[in-house]
Coordinates of C-alpha atoms in Angstrom, one line a residue:
M16 CA 12.0 -7.0 15.7
L17 CA 11.4 -10.6 16.8
E18 CA 13.8 -13.0 15.0
L19 CA 12.8 -16.6 15.1
E20 CA 16.0 -17.4 13.3
A21 CA 18.4 -15.1 15.0
S22 CA 21.5 -13.9 13.1
F23 CA 24.9 -13.3 14.6
R24 CA 25.8 -9.6 15.3
P25 CA 28.7 -7.9 16.9
L26 CA 28.6 -7.2 20.6
R27 CA 27.8 -3.5 21.2
L28 CA 28.4 -1.2 24.1
R29 CA 26.9 2.3 24.5
D30 CA 28.8 4.3 27.1
G31 CA 30.0 1.0 28.4
Y32 CA 26.6 -0.6 28.7
P33 CA 24.7 -3.1 26.5
P34 CA 21.7 -1.7 24.7
L35 CA 18.4 -3.0 26.1
E36 CA 17.6 -4.9 22.9
D37 CA 20.7 -7.1 23.6
L38 CA 19.2 -8.5 26.9
G39 CA 17.1 -11.6 27.4
L40 CA 14.7 -12.2 30.3
I41 CA 14.5 -15.4 32.3
G42 CA 12.4 -16.1 35.4
D43 CA 10.8 -18.6 37.7
G44 CA 7.7 -16.9 39.1
A45 CA 9.6 -15.6 42.1
T46 CA 12.3 -13.4 40.5
A47 CA 13.8 -12.7 37.1
A48 CA 17.2 -12.1 35.5
L49 CA 18.5 -10.3 32.4
V50 CA 21.2 -12.1 30.4
G51 CA 23.2 -10.1 27.9
L52 CA 24.4 -11.0 24.4
D53 CA 27.8 -11.2 26.0
G54 CA 26.9 -14.1 28.2
S55 CA 26.7 -12.0 31.4
V56 CA 23.9 -11.8 33.9
H57 CA 23.5 -8.1 34.3
W58 CA 20.5 -8.1 36.6
L59 CA 19.2 -10.5 39.2
C60 CA 17.4 -9.8 42.5
V61 CA 17.3 -12.7 45.0
P62 CA 15.3 -14.2 46.5
G63 CA 12.4 -12.1 45.0
F64 CA 11.7 -9.5 42.3
D65 CA 11.7 -6.5 44.6
T66 CA 14.6 -7.5 46.9
E67 CA 18.2 -6.3 47.0
P68 CA 20.0 -7.0 43.7
L69 CA 22.7 -9.6 43.7
F70 CA 23.8 -8.5 40.2
C71 CA 23.0 -5.0 38.9
A72 CA 25.8 -4.2 36.5
L73 CA 23.0 -2.7 34.3
L74 CA 22.9 0.2 36.8
D75 CA 26.7 0.4 37.3
N76 CA 29.1 -1.5 35.1
T77 CA 31.9 -1.5 37.6
G78 CA 30.3 -1.8 41.0
G79 CA 26.9 -3.3 40.2
G80 CA 28.0 -7.0 40.1
W81 CA 27.5 -9.6 37.4
F82 CA 27.8 -13.3 36.6
G83 CA 29.7 -13.8 33.3
V84 CA 30.2 -17.0 31.3
T85 CA 32.0 -15.8 28.2
P86 CA 34.7 -17.0 25.9
E87 CA 37.7 -14.8 25.3
G88 CA 37.7 -12.7 22.2
V89 CA 34.0 -12.8 21.2
V90 CA 33.5 -11.4 17.7
A91 CA 29.7 -12.0 17.3
A92 CA 26.8 -13.5 19.2
R93 CA 23.1 -14.2 18.9
Q94 CA 20.2 -15.1 21.2
R95 CA 17.0 -17.0 20.9
Y96 CA 14.5 -18.6 23.2
E97 CA 13.8 -22.3 23.0
T98 CA 10.4 -22.4 21.4
D99 CA 7.5 -21.5 23.7
T100 CA 9.7 -21.3 26.8
G101 CA 11.5 -19.0 29.2
V102 CA 14.8 -20.9 28.5
L103 CA 17.4 -18.6 26.8
V104 CA 20.1 -19.7 24.4
T105 CA 23.1 -17.4 23.6
E106 CA 25.7 -18.5 21.0
L107 CA 29.0 -16.7 21.2
R108 CA 31.5 -16.9 18.3
T109 CA 35.3 -16.3 18.7
A110 CA 38.0 -16.4 16.1
T111 CA 38.8 -20.0 17.2
G112 CA 35.5 -21.5 18.3
L113 CA 31.8 -21.3 19.0
V114 CA 30.1 -21.7 22.4
R115 CA 26.4 -22.2 23.1
L116 CA 25.2 -21.0 26.5
T117 CA 21.8 -22.0 27.8
D118 CA 20.3 -20.2 30.8
A119 CA 17.2 -20.6 32.9
L120 CA 15.9 -20.0 36.4
A121 CA 15.1 -23.6 37.1
L122 CA 11.6 -24.9 37.6
R123 CA 10.7 -27.8 39.8
T124 CA 10.3 -31.2 38.1
G125 CA 6.7 -31.5 36.9
A126 CA 5.9 -27.9 37.7
D127 CA 2.4 -26.8 36.8
L128 CA 2.5 -23.1 35.8
T129 CA -1.2 -22.8 36.0
D130 CA -1.2 -23.6 39.7
D131 CA -0.7 -20.9 42.4
T132 CA 2.1 -22.9 44.1
P133 CA 5.8 -22.3 44.1
A134 CA 7.5 -23.7 41.0
D135 CA 10.9 -22.1 41.6
R136 CA 14.0 -24.0 42.9
G137 CA 16.0 -20.9 43.8
E138 CA 18.6 -21.8 41.1
L139 CA 20.2 -20.2 38.2
V140 CA 21.3 -22.9 35.8
R141 CA 23.9 -22.2 33.1
L142 CA 25.2 -24.7 30.6
A143 CA 28.1 -23.8 28.3
E144 CA 28.9 -26.2 25.4
V145 CA 31.6 -25.8 22.9
L146 CA 30.1 -26.5 19.5
D147 CA 33.2 -25.9 17.4
G148 CA 36.9 -25.3 17.7
T149 CA 38.6 -24.3 21.0
V150 CA 37.9 -21.5 23.4
E151 CA 39.2 -20.0 26.6
L152 CA 36.0 -19.7 28.8
R153 CA 35.9 -17.1 31.5
V154 CA 33.5 -17.7 34.5
D155 CA 33.3 -14.6 36.7
L156 CA 30.9 -14.1 39.6
Q157 CA 30.9 -10.8 41.3
P158 CA 28.1 -9.9 43.7
R159 CA 27.3 -6.3 44.1
G160 CA 29.5 -5.0 46.9
G161 CA 31.9 -7.8 46.5
G162 CA 31.8 -11.4 47.8
L163 CA 33.9 -13.9 49.7
A164 CA 34.1 -17.6 48.6
R165 CA 35.1 -20.7 50.5
P166 CA 34.9 -24.4 49.6
A167 CA 31.7 -26.0 50.8
F168 CA 29.3 -28.8 49.8
A169 CA 31.1 -29.8 46.6
G170 CA 31.3 -26.2 45.5
L171 CA 31.6 -22.7 46.9
E172 CA 29.7 -20.9 49.6
I173 CA 29.6 -17.3 48.7
Q174 CA 29.1 -14.5 51.3
A175 CA 27.7 -11.3 49.8
P176 CA 27.8 -8.5 52.5
R177 CA 24.8 -6.7 50.9
L178 CA 22.7 -9.9 51.2
P179 CA 23.5 -11.1 54.8
G180 CA 20.3 -13.1 55.0
V181 CA 20.8 -15.0 51.7
R182 CA 22.9 -18.1 51.5
L183 CA 24.6 -18.4 48.1
H184 CA 26.2 -21.6 46.7
L185 CA 27.9 -22.1 43.4
R186 CA 28.5 -25.6 41.9
S187 CA 30.2 -26.6 38.7
S188 CA 31.2 -29.6 36.7
H189 CA 34.7 -28.2 36.6
P190 CA 36.9 -27.2 39.5
L191 CA 36.2 -23.8 41.1
E192 CA 39.3 -21.9 42.3
G193 CA 37.3 -19.0 43.5
L194 CA 34.9 -16.4 42.0
H195 CA 37.0 -16.0 38.9
N196 CA 37.9 -19.1 36.8
R197 CA 39.3 -19.9 33.3
Y198 CA 38.9 -23.1 31.4
H199 CA 40.5 -24.2 28.1
L200 CA 37.8 -26.1 26.2
T201 CA 37.6 -27.9 22.9
R202 CA 34.7 -29.1 20.8
G203 CA 32.2 -31.3 22.8
D204 CA 33.4 -29.9 26.2
R205 CA 30.8 -28.7 28.7
V206 CA 30.7 -26.5 31.8
E207 CA 27.7 -26.9 34.0
L208 CA 27.0 -24.1 36.6
V209 CA 24.3 -23.8 39.2
L210 CA 24.0 -20.8 41.5
S211 CA 21.5 -21.4 44.3
W212 CA 20.2 -19.3 47.1
G213 CA 18.5 -20.5 50.3
R214 CA 19.7 -24.1 50.0
M215 CA 23.1 -25.3 51.3
H216 CA 22.9 -28.8 52.6
R217 CA 20.3 -30.3 50.3
H218 CA 21.1 -30.0 46.6
H219 CA 19.6 -31.5 43.5
R220 CA 22.0 -33.6 41.5
L221 CA 24.2 -31.5 39.2
D222 CA 22.7 -32.2 35.8
A223 CA 22.2 -28.9 34.0
E224 CA 20.9 -30.5 30.8
A225 CA 18.2 -32.4 32.6
T226 CA 17.1 -29.4 34.6
L227 CA 17.0 -27.2 31.6
R228 CA 15.0 -29.8 29.7
Q229 CA 12.5 -30.2 32.6
T230 CA 12.2 -26.4 32.8
A231 CA 11.5 -26.1 29.1
T232 CA 8.9 -28.9 29.3
A233 CA 7.0 -27.0 32.1
W234 CA 6.9 -23.9 29.9
R235 CA 5.6 -25.7 26.9
R236 CA 3.0 -27.5 28.9
W237 CA 1.7 -24.1 30.1
M238 CA 1.7 -22.7 26.6
T239 CA -0.7 -25.4 25.4
G240 CA -3.3 -23.1 26.9
F241 CA -2.4 -20.3 24.4
A242 CA -5.4 -19.5 22.2
Y243 CA -4.8 -16.8 19.5
D244 CA -5.0 -16.9 15.8
G245 CA -4.5 -13.3 14.5
P246 CA -1.9 -10.7 13.4
Q247 CA 1.7 -11.1 14.7
E248 CA 1.0 -14.4 16.4
E249 CA 4.6 -15.2 17.2
M250 CA 4.9 -11.8 18.9
V251 CA 1.7 -12.3 20.9
R252 CA 3.1 -15.8 22.0
R253 CA 6.3 -14.2 23.2
S254 CA 4.3 -11.4 25.0
A255 CA 2.3 -14.0 26.8
I256 CA 5.5 -15.6 28.1
T257 CA 7.0 -12.3 29.0
L258 CA 4.0 -11.4 31.1
K259 CA 4.3 -14.7 32.8
L260 CA 7.9 -14.0 33.5
C261 CA 6.8 -10.7 35.2
D262 CA 4.2 -12.6 37.2
H263 CA 4.6 -13.7 40.8
W264 CA 3.1 -17.2 40.4
V265 CA 2.1 -17.7 44.0
N266 CA 0.7 -14.2 44.8
G267 CA -0.9 -13.7 41.4
S268 CA 0.5 -10.2 41.1
V269 CA 2.4 -8.9 38.0
A270 CA 5.4 -6.6 38.3
A271 CA 5.2 -3.6 36.0
A272 CA 8.8 -4.5 35.1
P273 CA 11.5 -6.6 36.7
T274 CA 13.9 -3.7 36.8
S275 CA 14.5 -0.3 38.5
S276 CA 15.8 3.0 37.4
L277 CA 16.4 2.3 33.7
P278 CA 16.1 5.8 32.3
A279 CA 13.6 7.2 29.9
P280 CA 15.4 8.9 28.2
V281 CA 19.1 8.0 28.6
G282 CA 20.8 10.9 30.5
G283 CA 17.6 12.0 32.2
V284 CA 16.4 11.7 35.7
R285 CA 13.1 9.9 35.1
N286 CA 14.4 6.7 36.6
W287 CA 11.8 4.9 38.7
D288 CA 11.5 1.6 40.5
Y289 CA 8.9 -0.5 38.6
R290 CA 9.3 -3.8 40.5
Y291 CA 5.8 -3.4 42.0
A292 CA 2.2 -4.1 41.0
W293 CA 0.0 -1.3 39.8
I294 CA -3.8 -1.8 40.2
R295 CA -4.4 -0.1 36.8
D296 CA -2.1 -2.7 35.2
A297 CA -4.4 -5.4 36.5
A298 CA -7.6 -4.3 34.6
F299 CA -5.7 -4.2 31.3
A300 CA -3.7 -7.4 32.0
V301 CA -6.7 -9.4 32.9
F302 CA -8.5 -8.3 29.8
A303 CA -5.6 -9.3 27.6
L304 CA -4.7 -12.6 29.3
R305 CA -8.3 -13.9 29.4
R306 CA -8.6 -13.4 25.7
I307 CA -5.6 -15.6 24.8
G308 CA -6.6 -18.5 26.9
F309 CA -5.0 -17.7 30.3
S310 CA -8.0 -17.2 32.5
G311 CA -6.2 -18.8 35.5
E312 CA -3.6 -16.0 35.5
A313 CA -6.3 -13.4 34.9
D314 CA -8.3 -14.7 37.9
A315 CA -5.3 -14.9 40.1
F316 CA -4.4 -11.3 39.4
L317 CA -8.0 -10.2 40.1
G318 CA -8.0 -12.2 43.3
W319 CA -4.7 -10.5 44.3
V320 CA -6.1 -7.1 43.6
L321 CA -9.1 -7.7 45.9
D322 CA -7.0 -9.3 48.6
A323 CA -4.6 -6.3 48.6
F324 CA -7.6 -3.9 48.7
E325 CA -9.2 -5.7 51.7
Q326 CA -5.9 -5.9 53.6
S327 CA -5.0 -2.2 53.1
R328 CA -8.6 -1.1 53.9
H329 CA -8.5 1.6 51.1
P330 CA -7.3 1.3 47.5
R331 CA -3.6 2.1 46.8
I332 CA -2.4 2.8 43.3
M333 CA 0.4 0.2 43.7
Y334 CA 1.5 -2.5 46.1
T335 CA 4.5 -4.8 46.6
L336 CA 4.0 -8.1 44.9
A337 CA 3.0 -9.6 48.2
G338 CA 0.2 -7.0 48.6
G339 CA 2.0 -4.7 51.1
P340 CA 2.8 -1.0 51.1
V341 CA 5.6 0.0 48.6
P342 CA 8.8 1.2 50.4
D343 CA 9.6 4.9 50.5
E344 CA 11.6 6.1 47.5
Q345 CA 15.3 6.3 48.2
V346 CA 18.3 7.3 46.0
D347 CA 21.3 5.0 45.9
P348 CA 24.4 7.2 45.5
A349 CA 26.7 4.2 45.2
L350 CA 25.4 3.3 41.7
G351 CA 26.1 5.5 38.7
G352 CA 23.0 4.5 36.7
Y353 CA 22.5 3.0 33.3
R354 CA 24.8 4.8 30.9
G355 CA 25.5 7.4 33.6
S356 CA 21.8 8.2 34.1
A357 CA 21.7 8.9 37.8
P358 CA 20.0 8.7 40.2
V359 CA 19.2 5.1 40.9
R360 CA 16.1 4.8 43.0
W361 CA 14.6 2.0 45.1
G362 CA 11.0 2.3 46.3
N363 CA 8.5 4.5 44.5
G364 CA 7.5 8.0 45.7
A365 CA 4.3 7.9 43.7
A366 CA 2.9 5.1 45.9
D367 CA 1.0 7.6 48.2
Q368 CA -0.2 10.0 45.5
R369 CA -3.8 10.9 45.0
Q370 CA -4.9 9.2 41.8
H371 CA -8.6 9.0 41.4
D372 CA -8.5 6.6 38.5
I373 CA -7.8 3.9 41.2
Y374 CA -11.5 3.7 42.0
G375 CA -12.4 2.7 38.4
E376 CA -9.4 0.3 38.1
L377 CA -10.5 -1.4 41.3
M378 CA -14.1 -1.6 40.4
D379 CA -13.4 -2.9 36.9
C380 CA -11.3 -5.7 38.4
A381 CA -14.1 -6.5 40.8
D382 CA -16.7 -6.6 38.0
Q383 CA -14.5 -8.9 35.9
W384 CA -14.0 -11.1 39.0
S385 CA -17.7 -11.5 39.6
L386 CA -18.4 -12.1 35.9
A387 CA -15.9 -14.9 36.0
G388 CA -17.8 -16.5 38.9
G389 CA -15.9 -15.0 41.8
E390 CA -17.9 -14.4 45.0
V391 CA -18.4 -10.9 46.3
E392 CA -18.9 -11.3 50.1
P393 CA -20.6 -8.7 52.2
G394 CA -17.3 -7.4 53.7
L395 CA -15.7 -7.0 50.3
W396 CA -18.9 -5.4 48.9
A397 CA -18.9 -2.9 51.7
G398 CA -15.4 -1.8 50.8
L399 CA -16.2 -1.7 47.1
A400 CA -19.3 0.3 47.7
G401 CA -17.2 2.7 49.7
A402 CA -14.8 3.1 46.8
A403 CA -17.7 3.9 44.5
D404 CA -18.9 6.5 46.9
A405 CA -15.4 8.0 47.0
A406 CA -15.4 8.2 43.2
A407 CA -18.7 10.1 43.4
R408 CA -17.2 12.6 45.8
T409 CA -13.8 13.1 44.2
W410 CA -14.2 13.2 40.5
R411 CA -14.1 17.0 40.4
Q412 CA -11.1 17.2 42.7
P413 CA -7.5 17.5 41.6
D414 CA -5.1 14.6 41.7
Q415 CA -1.7 13.5 40.2
G416 CA -3.4 11.5 37.4
I417 CA -2.5 8.3 35.5
W418 CA 0.9 9.7 34.6
E419 CA 1.8 10.3 38.2
V420 CA 2.9 13.9 37.8
R421 CA 5.1 15.2 40.6
S422 CA 3.7 18.7 40.2
E423 CA 0.6 20.3 41.7
G424 CA -2.5 18.2 41.1
R425 CA -5.1 19.0 38.5
V426 CA -8.6 17.8 37.6
F427 CA -7.6 15.3 34.9
T428 CA -10.2 14.1 32.5
Y429 CA -8.9 10.6 32.6
S430 CA -9.2 10.5 36.4
A431 CA -12.8 11.7 36.2
A432 CA -13.5 9.1 33.5
L433 CA -12.3 6.3 35.7
C434 CA -14.6 7.6 38.5
Q435 CA -17.4 7.2 36.0
V436 CA -16.1 3.6 35.4
A437 CA -16.2 3.0 39.1
L438 CA -19.8 4.1 39.4
D439 CA -20.9 2.3 36.3
R440 CA -19.3 -1.0 37.3
A441 CA -20.6 -0.7 40.9
A442 CA -24.1 -0.2 39.7
T443 CA -23.9 -3.0 37.2
M444 CA -22.6 -5.4 39.8
A445 CA -25.1 -4.4 42.4
D446 CA -27.9 -4.9 39.9
R447 CA -26.6 -8.2 38.6
L448 CA -25.9 -9.7 42.0
G449 CA -28.7 -8.1 44.0
L450 CA -26.4 -6.2 46.3
P451 CA -27.4 -3.3 48.5
A452 CA -26.6 0.0 46.7
P453 CA -27.9 3.5 46.0
L454 CA -28.3 2.6 42.3
P455 CA -30.2 5.8 41.2
R456 CA -27.5 8.0 42.7
W457 CA -24.6 6.1 41.3
R458 CA -26.1 5.9 37.8
A459 CA -27.0 9.6 37.9
T460 CA -23.5 10.6 38.9
A461 CA -22.0 8.3 36.2
A462 CA -24.2 10.0 33.6
E463 CA -23.2 13.4 34.9
I464 CA -19.5 12.5 34.6
R465 CA -19.9 11.2 31.0
R466 CA -21.7 14.4 30.0
A467 CA -18.9 16.5 31.6
I468 CA -16.3 14.6 29.6
V469 CA -18.1 14.9 26.3
E470 CA -19.2 18.6 26.8
D471 CA -17.2 20.4 29.5
A472 CA -13.8 18.8 28.6
W473 CA -14.3 19.5 24.9
N474 CA -11.9 22.1 23.5
E475 CA -13.6 23.5 20.5
R476 CA -10.6 25.4 19.3
D477 CA -8.3 22.4 19.3
Q478 CA -11.1 19.9 18.4
T479 CA -10.2 17.5 21.1
I480 CA -11.3 16.4 24.5
S481 CA -8.8 18.1 26.8
E482 CA -6.6 16.6 29.5
H483 CA -8.5 18.7 32.1
L484 CA -12.1 18.4 32.8
D485 CA -12.7 22.1 32.3
G486 CA -11.5 21.9 28.6
R487 CA -8.2 23.5 29.3
G488 CA -4.7 22.0 29.3
G489 CA -2.9 20.1 26.6
V490 CA -3.7 17.0 24.6
D491 CA -3.3 13.8 26.6
A492 CA -2.8 10.4 25.1
S493 CA -4.5 8.7 28.1
L494 CA -7.8 9.9 26.5
L495 CA -7.3 7.2 23.9
A496 CA -8.1 4.7 26.7
L497 CA -11.6 6.0 27.1
P498 CA -13.2 3.7 24.6
L499 CA -11.3 0.8 26.0
R500 CA -12.9 1.5 29.4
R501 CA -16.3 1.9 27.7
V502 CA -16.7 5.5 28.7
I503 CA -17.1 6.8 25.1
P504 CA -17.4 4.7 22.0
A505 CA -14.4 4.9 19.7
D506 CA -16.6 6.0 16.8
H507 CA -18.2 8.9 18.8
P508 CA -17.5 12.1 16.7
R509 CA -15.7 13.7 19.5
M510 CA -13.6 10.6 20.2
V511 CA -12.7 10.4 16.5
A512 CA -11.6 14.0 16.6
T513 CA -9.6 13.4 19.8
T514 CA -7.9 10.5 18.2
Q515 CA -6.9 12.7 15.3
A516 CA -5.7 15.4 17.6
V517 CA -3.6 13.0 19.7
A518 CA -2.0 11.5 16.6
E519 CA -1.1 14.9 15.2
R520 CA -0.1 16.9 18.2
L521 CA 1.6 14.1 20.2
G522 CA 3.0 12.3 17.3
A523 CA 6.8 11.5 17.5
G524 CA 7.0 10.0 14.0
D525 CA 6.3 6.6 12.6
G526 CA 3.3 5.9 14.8
L527 CA 5.0 6.8 18.1
L528 CA 3.3 9.0 20.6
Y529 CA 4.3 11.1 23.5
R530 CA 2.1 10.9 26.6
Y531 CA 1.8 14.7 26.6
R532 CA 3.9 17.7 25.7
H533 CA 5.8 18.9 28.7
H534 CA 5.5 22.6 27.8
D535 CA 1.7 22.3 27.7
S536 CA 1.4 19.9 30.6
P537 CA 4.3 20.4 33.2
D538 CA 4.8 17.4 35.4
G539 CA 7.3 18.7 37.9
I540 CA 10.2 16.7 36.6
P541 CA 13.0 18.2 34.5
G542 CA 13.7 17.0 31.0
D543 CA 11.7 15.4 28.3
E544 CA 11.0 11.7 27.7
G545 CA 10.7 9.1 25.0
A546 CA 7.6 8.0 23.2
F547 CA 5.3 5.8 25.3
L548 CA 4.6 2.5 23.5
L549 CA 1.3 1.6 25.2
C550 CA -0.2 4.9 23.9
S551 CA 0.5 3.8 20.3
F552 CA -1.2 0.5 21.0
W553 CA -4.2 2.5 22.3
L554 CA -4.1 4.5 19.0
A555 CA -4.3 1.3 17.1
D556 CA -7.3 0.2 19.2
N557 CA -9.1 3.4 18.4
L558 CA -8.5 3.0 14.7
T559 CA -9.8 -0.5 15.0
G560 CA -12.9 0.7 16.8
Q561 CA -13.5 3.3 14.1
G562 CA -13.4 0.6 11.4
R563 CA -10.0 1.8 10.0
L564 CA -8.6 -1.7 10.1
D565 CA -5.9 -1.3 7.4
E566 CA -4.5 1.7 9.2
A567 CA -4.7 -0.1 12.6
E568 CA -2.9 -3.2 11.3
K569 CA -0.2 -1.1 9.7
L570 CA 0.4 0.7 13.0
Y571 CA 0.2 -2.5 15.0
T572 CA 2.7 -4.2 12.8
S573 CA 5.1 -1.3 13.0
L574 CA 4.9 -1.3 16.8
C575 CA 5.6 -5.1 17.1
E576 CA 8.6 -4.6 14.8
R577 CA 10.1 -2.3 17.4
A578 CA 10.6 -5.3 19.7
S579 CA 14.1 -6.6 20.3
P580 CA 15.3 -9.7 18.4
L581 CA 14.0 -11.7 21.3
G582 CA 10.6 -10.1 21.1
L583 CA 10.9 -7.9 24.2
L584 CA 9.7 -4.3 24.6
S585 CA 10.6 -1.6 27.0
E586 CA 8.3 1.2 28.3
Q587 CA 9.4 3.8 25.8
V588 CA 11.2 4.3 22.5
D589 CA 13.7 7.1 21.8
P590 CA 12.0 8.6 18.7
V591 CA 15.3 10.0 17.4
T592 CA 17.5 6.8 17.7
G593 CA 14.8 4.2 17.8
E594 CA 16.4 2.7 20.9
L595 CA 14.3 1.0 23.6
V596 CA 14.4 3.0 26.8
G597 CA 13.0 2.8 30.3
N598 CA 12.5 -0.2 32.5
F599 CA 12.8 -3.5 30.6
P600 CA 10.9 -5.4 29.6
Q601 CA 7.7 -3.5 30.4
A602 CA 4.5 -5.5 31.1
F603 CA 2.3 -2.6 29.9
S604 CA 3.9 -2.7 26.5
H605 CA 3.3 -6.5 26.2
I606 CA -0.2 -6.1 27.4
G607 CA -0.7 -3.7 24.4
V608 CA 0.7 -6.3 22.0
I609 CA -1.9 -8.8 23.2
A610 CA -4.9 -6.6 23.6
S611 CA -4.5 -4.8 20.3
G612 CA -3.8 -8.0 18.5
V613 CA -7.0 -9.5 19.9
A614 CA -9.1 -6.4 19.1
L615 CA -7.8 -6.3 15.5
S616 CA -8.3 -10.0 15.0
R617 CA -11.9 -9.9 16.1
A618 CA -12.6 -6.8 13.9
K619 CA -11.1 -8.5 10.9
E620 CA -13.2 -11.6 11.5
A621 CA -16.3 -9.5 11.8
R622 CA -15.4 -7.7 8.5
A623 CA -14.9 -11.0 6.8
K624 CA -18.4 -12.1 7.8
D625 CA -19.9 -8.7 6.8
P626 CA -17.8 -6.6 4.4
R627 CA -19.8 -3.5 5.3
Q628 CA -18.0 -3.6 8.7
G629 CA -14.5 -2.3 9.0
A630 CA -14.5 -0.2 5.9
A631 CA -11.7 2.4 6.0
A632 CA -13.0 5.7 7.2

């Protein structure tokens, strides 16, 4: 769980790899890095989130590459963020001394994180300070695939064969003999390191402390916009910063996660590249961000969605962060995978799947855009109206669904429900803005879909809405999102029953939920998976919507307590070991922290004003 006053703990390795909860995220709005409790950068792609990794020891601890700043003989360490920032502090204790390592991807002086202009400097800044005793400090930089170094510009020019188009430069306050250096340091000594890319002849003055201070100031200035006073406030604060660290500040898009191929579960093959932006993430993210004061980020994401849609001429389920098509999925045989969990994949094979919920996600974003004052021009409306018509045509047709199954398509209830959302939002927008539209037809079809979900998808024997529109198939946790999308109220009798069925039949213990049971709902991928955190946040939302606030808060608190000591969450949790698994950190999970906290806070406020509301069911 999030520790504001972190305690020292021994360094741990599992199969030679750090557990995910021992990693901290830093970023600059263009890319992100993961720094381990051991002082090593285990993950960094330059110059952008979805480019070739410079360091990916997280996917291969011998050949992936890393950047370590570590004293010899570490016996314990701890990590924390400087308050309300993306600046990470790691303290490493040896038998003879104590080192404080401060890391950040540097931000420009005076950077305004609310503006859609570049704030990054293309620099990783690392400051090691000896707080006590004496240490032997190791500084090791090893790009993936090796690297060659030569003296240049008061430092080292580094050539990384796998990144021929990227110019790397390393500077230090101490002499650099090559990519591997050792320094004997005593109390008060410092080593300043700056790794830069894309800049060789023009460098900022080497002053790591000033750069880190300016970077922290920019983060704190951004966080003055934070507005939330409810349960788990510190966790919600950290989730807001984590989402910002997954955000491409210029484009406005949000990466599902900054990593690729972290397995869920360990040892399995469900290893996907999540360094892209899913349209469905946008609708949930915008809802969450706007309600904690960050309307600028919400509007930027909405604008990105509509720009990407117009450029692609038809809605895709995911895009690159720049709004282009996602690369074809490829296996990288040179990397062994996290804890031996091969294959490692780049690109995403689900990008071209048929997922009919995309129409509802797109239209919900457009509706939120217009409600916030965004203009819907005739060309954009023509495309949106076409998407609504597509929803009306396809809602009874099979697709791969929200969970992106790689088996034969089925007629998923959730996909049909989001087609209903598409038609409902399209009709609402057209009516509100006076746009040309076949309103009677859209509204009639929306009503027909809602009826089909409540009646045709109802499984009387199992007392639940089924994952398939004909009432067959297994229980599906995605149905918990129906009230969130305003398809069925949370307190509708059949939604109450569905909530109970999901909790009982998909429960993995202690409030955790599987997305579905693989023997009931085959997805074309071998092996099982962990419990999906966002589904548990949806369960909390349903309990809140049913007035079961004490149960909802107990569940919400337990989910937040599953975060790492830095307050970071992955996509899934191994229900047996409690380990965080899957790509890390996962934007969807942190969206759940924010959205569920807001819903619970508002419900508690309403109950305080009227005690008849929110009574336990």
